[in-house]
mmCIF file of C-alpha atoms and ligand atoms in Angstrom:
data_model
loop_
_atom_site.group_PDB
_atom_site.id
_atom_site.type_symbol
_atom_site.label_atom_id
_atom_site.label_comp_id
_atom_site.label_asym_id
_atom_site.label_seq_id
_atom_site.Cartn_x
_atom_site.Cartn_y
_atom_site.Cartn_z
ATOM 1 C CA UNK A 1 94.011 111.321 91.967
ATOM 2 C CA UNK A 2 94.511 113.176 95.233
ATOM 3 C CA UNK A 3 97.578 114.757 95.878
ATOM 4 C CA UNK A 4 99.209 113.868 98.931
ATOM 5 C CA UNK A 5 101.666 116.456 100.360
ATOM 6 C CA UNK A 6 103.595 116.773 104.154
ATOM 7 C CA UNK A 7 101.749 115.564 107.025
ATOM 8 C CA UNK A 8 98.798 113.427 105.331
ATOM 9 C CA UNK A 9 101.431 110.853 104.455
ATOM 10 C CA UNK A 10 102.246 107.826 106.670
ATOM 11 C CA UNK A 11 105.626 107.545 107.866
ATOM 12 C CA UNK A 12 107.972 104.733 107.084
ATOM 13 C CA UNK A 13 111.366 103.465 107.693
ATOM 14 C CA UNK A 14 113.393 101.360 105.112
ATOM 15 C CA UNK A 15 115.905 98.625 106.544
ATOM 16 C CA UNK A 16 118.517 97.792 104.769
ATOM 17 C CA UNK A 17 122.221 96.174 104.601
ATOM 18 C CA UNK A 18 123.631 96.509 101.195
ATOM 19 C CA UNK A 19 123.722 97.775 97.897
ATOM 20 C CA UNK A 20 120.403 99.410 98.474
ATOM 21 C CA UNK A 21 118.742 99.168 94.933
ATOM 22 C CA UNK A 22 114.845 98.347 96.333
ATOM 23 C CA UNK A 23 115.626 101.377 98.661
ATOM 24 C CA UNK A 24 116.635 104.044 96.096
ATOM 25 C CA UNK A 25 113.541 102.374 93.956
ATOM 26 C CA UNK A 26 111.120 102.873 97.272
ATOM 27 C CA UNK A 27 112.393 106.391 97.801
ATOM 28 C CA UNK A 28 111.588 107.775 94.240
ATOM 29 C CA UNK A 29 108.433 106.155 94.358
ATOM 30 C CA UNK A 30 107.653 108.298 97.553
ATOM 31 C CA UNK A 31 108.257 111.220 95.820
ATOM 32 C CA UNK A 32 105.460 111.098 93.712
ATOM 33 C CA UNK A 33 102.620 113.066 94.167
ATOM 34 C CA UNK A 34 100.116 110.325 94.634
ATOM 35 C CA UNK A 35 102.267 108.263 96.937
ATOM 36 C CA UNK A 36 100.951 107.756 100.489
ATOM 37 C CA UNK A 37 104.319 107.067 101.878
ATOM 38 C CA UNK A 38 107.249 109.213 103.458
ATOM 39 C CA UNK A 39 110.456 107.801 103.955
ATOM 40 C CA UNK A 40 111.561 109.305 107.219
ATOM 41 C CA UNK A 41 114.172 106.773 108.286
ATOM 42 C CA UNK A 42 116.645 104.826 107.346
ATOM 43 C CA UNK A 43 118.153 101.645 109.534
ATOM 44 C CA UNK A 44 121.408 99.930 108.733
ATOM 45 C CA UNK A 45 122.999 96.762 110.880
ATOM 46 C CA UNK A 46 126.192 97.983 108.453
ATOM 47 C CA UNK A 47 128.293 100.815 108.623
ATOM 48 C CA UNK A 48 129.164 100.920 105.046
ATOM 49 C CA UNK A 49 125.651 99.482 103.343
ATOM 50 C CA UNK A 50 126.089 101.418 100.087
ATOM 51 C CA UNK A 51 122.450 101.864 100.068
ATOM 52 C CA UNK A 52 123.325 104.862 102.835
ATOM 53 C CA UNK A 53 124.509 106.973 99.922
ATOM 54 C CA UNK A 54 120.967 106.816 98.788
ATOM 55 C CA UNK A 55 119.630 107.846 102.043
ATOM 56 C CA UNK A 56 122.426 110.642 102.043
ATOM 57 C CA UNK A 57 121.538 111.631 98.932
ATOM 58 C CA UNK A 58 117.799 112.331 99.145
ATOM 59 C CA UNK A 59 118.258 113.965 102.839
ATOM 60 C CA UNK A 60 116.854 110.888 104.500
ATOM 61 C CA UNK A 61 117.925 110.322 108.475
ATOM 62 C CA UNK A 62 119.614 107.046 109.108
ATOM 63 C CA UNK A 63 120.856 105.393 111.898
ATOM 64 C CA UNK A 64 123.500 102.269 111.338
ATOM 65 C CA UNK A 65 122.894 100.044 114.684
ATOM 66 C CA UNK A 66 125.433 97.258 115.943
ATOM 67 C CA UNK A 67 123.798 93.976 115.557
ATOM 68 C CA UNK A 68 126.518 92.547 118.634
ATOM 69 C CA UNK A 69 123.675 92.168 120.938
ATOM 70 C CA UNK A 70 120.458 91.605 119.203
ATOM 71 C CA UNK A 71 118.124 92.579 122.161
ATOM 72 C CA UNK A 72 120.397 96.219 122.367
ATOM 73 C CA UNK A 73 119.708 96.658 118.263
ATOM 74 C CA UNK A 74 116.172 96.393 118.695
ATOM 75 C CA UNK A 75 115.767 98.302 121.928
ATOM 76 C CA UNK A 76 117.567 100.699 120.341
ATOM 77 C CA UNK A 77 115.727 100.910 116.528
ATOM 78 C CA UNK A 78 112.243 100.788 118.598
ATOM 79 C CA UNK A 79 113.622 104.014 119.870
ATOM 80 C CA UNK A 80 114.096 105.500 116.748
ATOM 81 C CA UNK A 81 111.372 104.164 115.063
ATOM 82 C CA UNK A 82 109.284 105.629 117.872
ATOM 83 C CA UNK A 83 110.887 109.138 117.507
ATOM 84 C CA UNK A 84 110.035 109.179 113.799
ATOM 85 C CA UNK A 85 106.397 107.995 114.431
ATOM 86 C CA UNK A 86 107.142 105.114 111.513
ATOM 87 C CA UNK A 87 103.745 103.508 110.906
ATOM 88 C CA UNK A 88 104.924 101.050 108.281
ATOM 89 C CA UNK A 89 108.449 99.025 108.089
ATOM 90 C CA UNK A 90 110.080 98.227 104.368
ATOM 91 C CA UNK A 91 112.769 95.271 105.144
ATOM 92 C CA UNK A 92 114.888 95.714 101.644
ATOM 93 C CA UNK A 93 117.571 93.540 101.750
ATOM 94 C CA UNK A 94 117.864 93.653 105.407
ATOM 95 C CA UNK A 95 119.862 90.405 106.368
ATOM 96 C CA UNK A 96 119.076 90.389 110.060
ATOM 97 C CA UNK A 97 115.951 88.528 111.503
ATOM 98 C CA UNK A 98 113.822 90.343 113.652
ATOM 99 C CA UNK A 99 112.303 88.947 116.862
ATOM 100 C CA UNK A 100 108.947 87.205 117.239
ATOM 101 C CA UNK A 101 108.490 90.668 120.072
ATOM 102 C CA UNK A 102 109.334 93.146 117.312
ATOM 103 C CA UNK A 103 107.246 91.773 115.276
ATOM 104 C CA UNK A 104 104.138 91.760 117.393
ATOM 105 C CA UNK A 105 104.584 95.064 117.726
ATOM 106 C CA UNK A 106 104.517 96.115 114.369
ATOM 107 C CA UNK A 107 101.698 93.410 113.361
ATOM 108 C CA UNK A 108 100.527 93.486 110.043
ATOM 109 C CA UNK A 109 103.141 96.757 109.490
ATOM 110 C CA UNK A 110 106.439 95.269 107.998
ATOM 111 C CA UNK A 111 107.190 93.959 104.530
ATOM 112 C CA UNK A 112 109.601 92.441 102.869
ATOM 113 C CA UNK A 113 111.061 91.393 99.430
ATOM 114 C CA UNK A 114 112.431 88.321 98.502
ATOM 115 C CA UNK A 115 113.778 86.800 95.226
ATOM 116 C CA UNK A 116 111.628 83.715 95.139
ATOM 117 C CA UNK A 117 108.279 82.636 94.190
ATOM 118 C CA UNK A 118 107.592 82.143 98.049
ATOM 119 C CA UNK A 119 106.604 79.772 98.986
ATOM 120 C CA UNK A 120 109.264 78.035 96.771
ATOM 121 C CA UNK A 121 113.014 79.085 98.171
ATOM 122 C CA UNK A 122 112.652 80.535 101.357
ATOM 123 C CA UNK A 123 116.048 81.352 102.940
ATOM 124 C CA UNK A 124 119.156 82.039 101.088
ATOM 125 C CA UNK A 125 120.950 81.093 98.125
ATOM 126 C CA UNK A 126 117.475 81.266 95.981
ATOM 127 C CA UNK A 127 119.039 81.868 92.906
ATOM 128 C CA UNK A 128 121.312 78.397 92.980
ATOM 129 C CA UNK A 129 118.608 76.082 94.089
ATOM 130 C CA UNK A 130 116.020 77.384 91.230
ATOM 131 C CA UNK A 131 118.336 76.609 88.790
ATOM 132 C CA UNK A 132 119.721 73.210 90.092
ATOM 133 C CA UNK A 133 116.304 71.878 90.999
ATOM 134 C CA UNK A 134 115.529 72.991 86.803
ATOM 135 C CA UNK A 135 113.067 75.109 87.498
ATOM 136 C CA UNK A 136 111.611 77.331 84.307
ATOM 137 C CA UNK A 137 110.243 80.070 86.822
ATOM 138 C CA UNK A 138 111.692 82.229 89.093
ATOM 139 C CA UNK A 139 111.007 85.801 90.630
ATOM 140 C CA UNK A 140 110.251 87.605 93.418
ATOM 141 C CA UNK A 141 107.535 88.283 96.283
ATOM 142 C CA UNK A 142 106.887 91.117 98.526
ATOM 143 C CA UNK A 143 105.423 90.219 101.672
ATOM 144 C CA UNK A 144 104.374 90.688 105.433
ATOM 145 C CA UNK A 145 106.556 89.731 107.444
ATOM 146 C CA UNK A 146 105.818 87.281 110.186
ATOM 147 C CA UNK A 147 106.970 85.222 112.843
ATOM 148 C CA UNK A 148 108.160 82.377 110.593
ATOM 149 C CA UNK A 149 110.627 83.386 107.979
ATOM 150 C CA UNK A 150 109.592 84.433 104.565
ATOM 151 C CA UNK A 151 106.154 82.702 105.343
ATOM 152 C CA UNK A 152 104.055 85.501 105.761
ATOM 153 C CA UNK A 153 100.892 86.338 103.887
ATOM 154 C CA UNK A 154 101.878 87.113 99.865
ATOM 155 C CA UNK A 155 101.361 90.970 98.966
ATOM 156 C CA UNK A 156 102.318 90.474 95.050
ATOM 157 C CA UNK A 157 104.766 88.249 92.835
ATOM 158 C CA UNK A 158 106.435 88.637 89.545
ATOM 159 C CA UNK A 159 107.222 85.395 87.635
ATOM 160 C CA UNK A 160 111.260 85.776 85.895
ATOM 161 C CA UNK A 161 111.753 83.095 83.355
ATOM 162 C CA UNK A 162 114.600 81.237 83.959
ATOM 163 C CA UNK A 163 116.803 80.240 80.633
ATOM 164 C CA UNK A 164 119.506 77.481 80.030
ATOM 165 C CA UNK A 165 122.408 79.534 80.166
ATOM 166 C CA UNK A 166 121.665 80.907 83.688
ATOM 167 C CA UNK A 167 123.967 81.271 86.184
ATOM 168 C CA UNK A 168 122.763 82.456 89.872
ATOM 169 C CA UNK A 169 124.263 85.933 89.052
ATOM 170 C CA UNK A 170 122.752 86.792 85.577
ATOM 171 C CA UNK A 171 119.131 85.370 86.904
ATOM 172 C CA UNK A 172 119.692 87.680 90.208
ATOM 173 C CA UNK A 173 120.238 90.163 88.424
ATOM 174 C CA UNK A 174 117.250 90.014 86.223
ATOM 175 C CA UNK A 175 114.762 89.348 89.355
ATOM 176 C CA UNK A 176 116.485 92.133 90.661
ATOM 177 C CA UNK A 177 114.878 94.437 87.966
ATOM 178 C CA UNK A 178 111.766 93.174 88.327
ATOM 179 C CA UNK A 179 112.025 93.786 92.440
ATOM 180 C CA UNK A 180 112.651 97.383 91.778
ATOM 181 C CA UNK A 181 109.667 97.512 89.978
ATOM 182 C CA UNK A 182 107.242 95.295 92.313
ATOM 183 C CA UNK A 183 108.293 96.746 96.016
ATOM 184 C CA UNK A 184 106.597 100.240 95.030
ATOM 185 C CA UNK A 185 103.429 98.713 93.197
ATOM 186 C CA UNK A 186 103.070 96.509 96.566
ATOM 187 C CA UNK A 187 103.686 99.250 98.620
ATOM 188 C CA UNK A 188 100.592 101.167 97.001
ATOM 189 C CA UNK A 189 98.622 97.940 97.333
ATOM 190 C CA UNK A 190 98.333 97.695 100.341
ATOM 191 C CA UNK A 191 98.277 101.269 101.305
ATOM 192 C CA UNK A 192 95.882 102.174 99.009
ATOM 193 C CA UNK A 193 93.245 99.860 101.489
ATOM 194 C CA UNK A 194 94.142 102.084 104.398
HETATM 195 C C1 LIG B 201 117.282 91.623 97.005
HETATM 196 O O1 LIG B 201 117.546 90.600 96.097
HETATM 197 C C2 LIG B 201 116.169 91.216 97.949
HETATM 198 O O2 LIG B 201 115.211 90.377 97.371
HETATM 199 C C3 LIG B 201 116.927 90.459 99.000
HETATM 200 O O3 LIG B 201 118.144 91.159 99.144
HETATM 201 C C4 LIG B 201 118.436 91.869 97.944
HETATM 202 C C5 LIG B 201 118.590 93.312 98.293
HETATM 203 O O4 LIG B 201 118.994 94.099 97.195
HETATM 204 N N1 LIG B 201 116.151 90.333 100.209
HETATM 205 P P1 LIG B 201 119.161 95.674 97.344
HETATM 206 O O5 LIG B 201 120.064 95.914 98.538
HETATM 207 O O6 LIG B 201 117.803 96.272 97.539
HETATM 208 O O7 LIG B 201 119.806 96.118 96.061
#
């Protein structure tokens, strides 16, 4: 394998705007040799996303932006994003949509995770509706991200059996360790075509 160091990695940014687990995952896996990516940004709509003390941590930049004014936010992360010469977008529990003009932008160059077998459970409250409608499957799916919410073209999935004594909370948190996992091997999917 060829060992990537400094400058012959691509530059990313991670959004986030919570607890942060599919960053910290994302950021270890960037430390590896082999990895293509560098994590040179982090963006938060929330002050106190615990997933900062990841960014903190590892020496990461980060910028928290007020989402008051949607158009400001994005003016102002295109800034930063541009500053950092980010080539490739990681949406990890980010809970803020981004416009159909930030998008085009960054075609093809954002992706996303989402605990669902998309295209079942798009949205929110995944966890709830899985287990009311009686489905046996859950899971997860990383994805580009494009104009129509969690619709975009499927990067990889990871099935998460769902049992009787479920509740929303102990199957979230089993998809969750199975996100950790799947965000980095989809990461190195795609890039590994570039
Ligand atoms: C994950 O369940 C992800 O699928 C969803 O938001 C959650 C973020 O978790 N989009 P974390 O902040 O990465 O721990």
């Amino acid at each position: 394998m060829v060992k990537l160091i400094g400058k012959s990695k691509i530059s990313c940014a991670v959004f986030i705007s919570g607890r942060g687990t599919n960053l910290k995952s994302i950021l270890k896996f960037s430390k590896k040799n082999t990895s293509k990516i560098n994590i040179k940004l982090v963006i938060s709509n929330r002050r106190n996303a615990h997933g900062l003390v990841f960014a903190k941590k590892n020496k990461i930049n980060f910028k928290t932006i007020s989402y008051k004014n949607i158009k400001k936010a994005e003016i102002q992360i295109l800034k930063h994003l541009k500053k950092n010469k980010i080539k490739f977008i990681f949406l990890a529990g980010f809970m803020k949509i981004l416009s159909k003009n930030f998008i085009k932008k960054f075609k093809n160059k954002i992706i996303n995770i989402h605990p669902s077998l998309l295209p079942k459970y798009k949205g929110l409250n995944t966890y709830k509706r899985a287990i009311n409608n009686r489905e046996k499957f859950s899971g997860c799916t990383v994805h580009f991200v494009s104009e129509k919410l969690d619709s975009g073209k499927i990067i990889l999935q990871k099935k998460v059996r769902i049992f009787k004594f479920d509740t929303a909370e102990s199957l979230a948190n089993r998809i969750l360790l199975q996100e950790n996992k799947l965000y980095p091997k989809a990461i190195n999917k795609v890039l590994s075509k570039i």
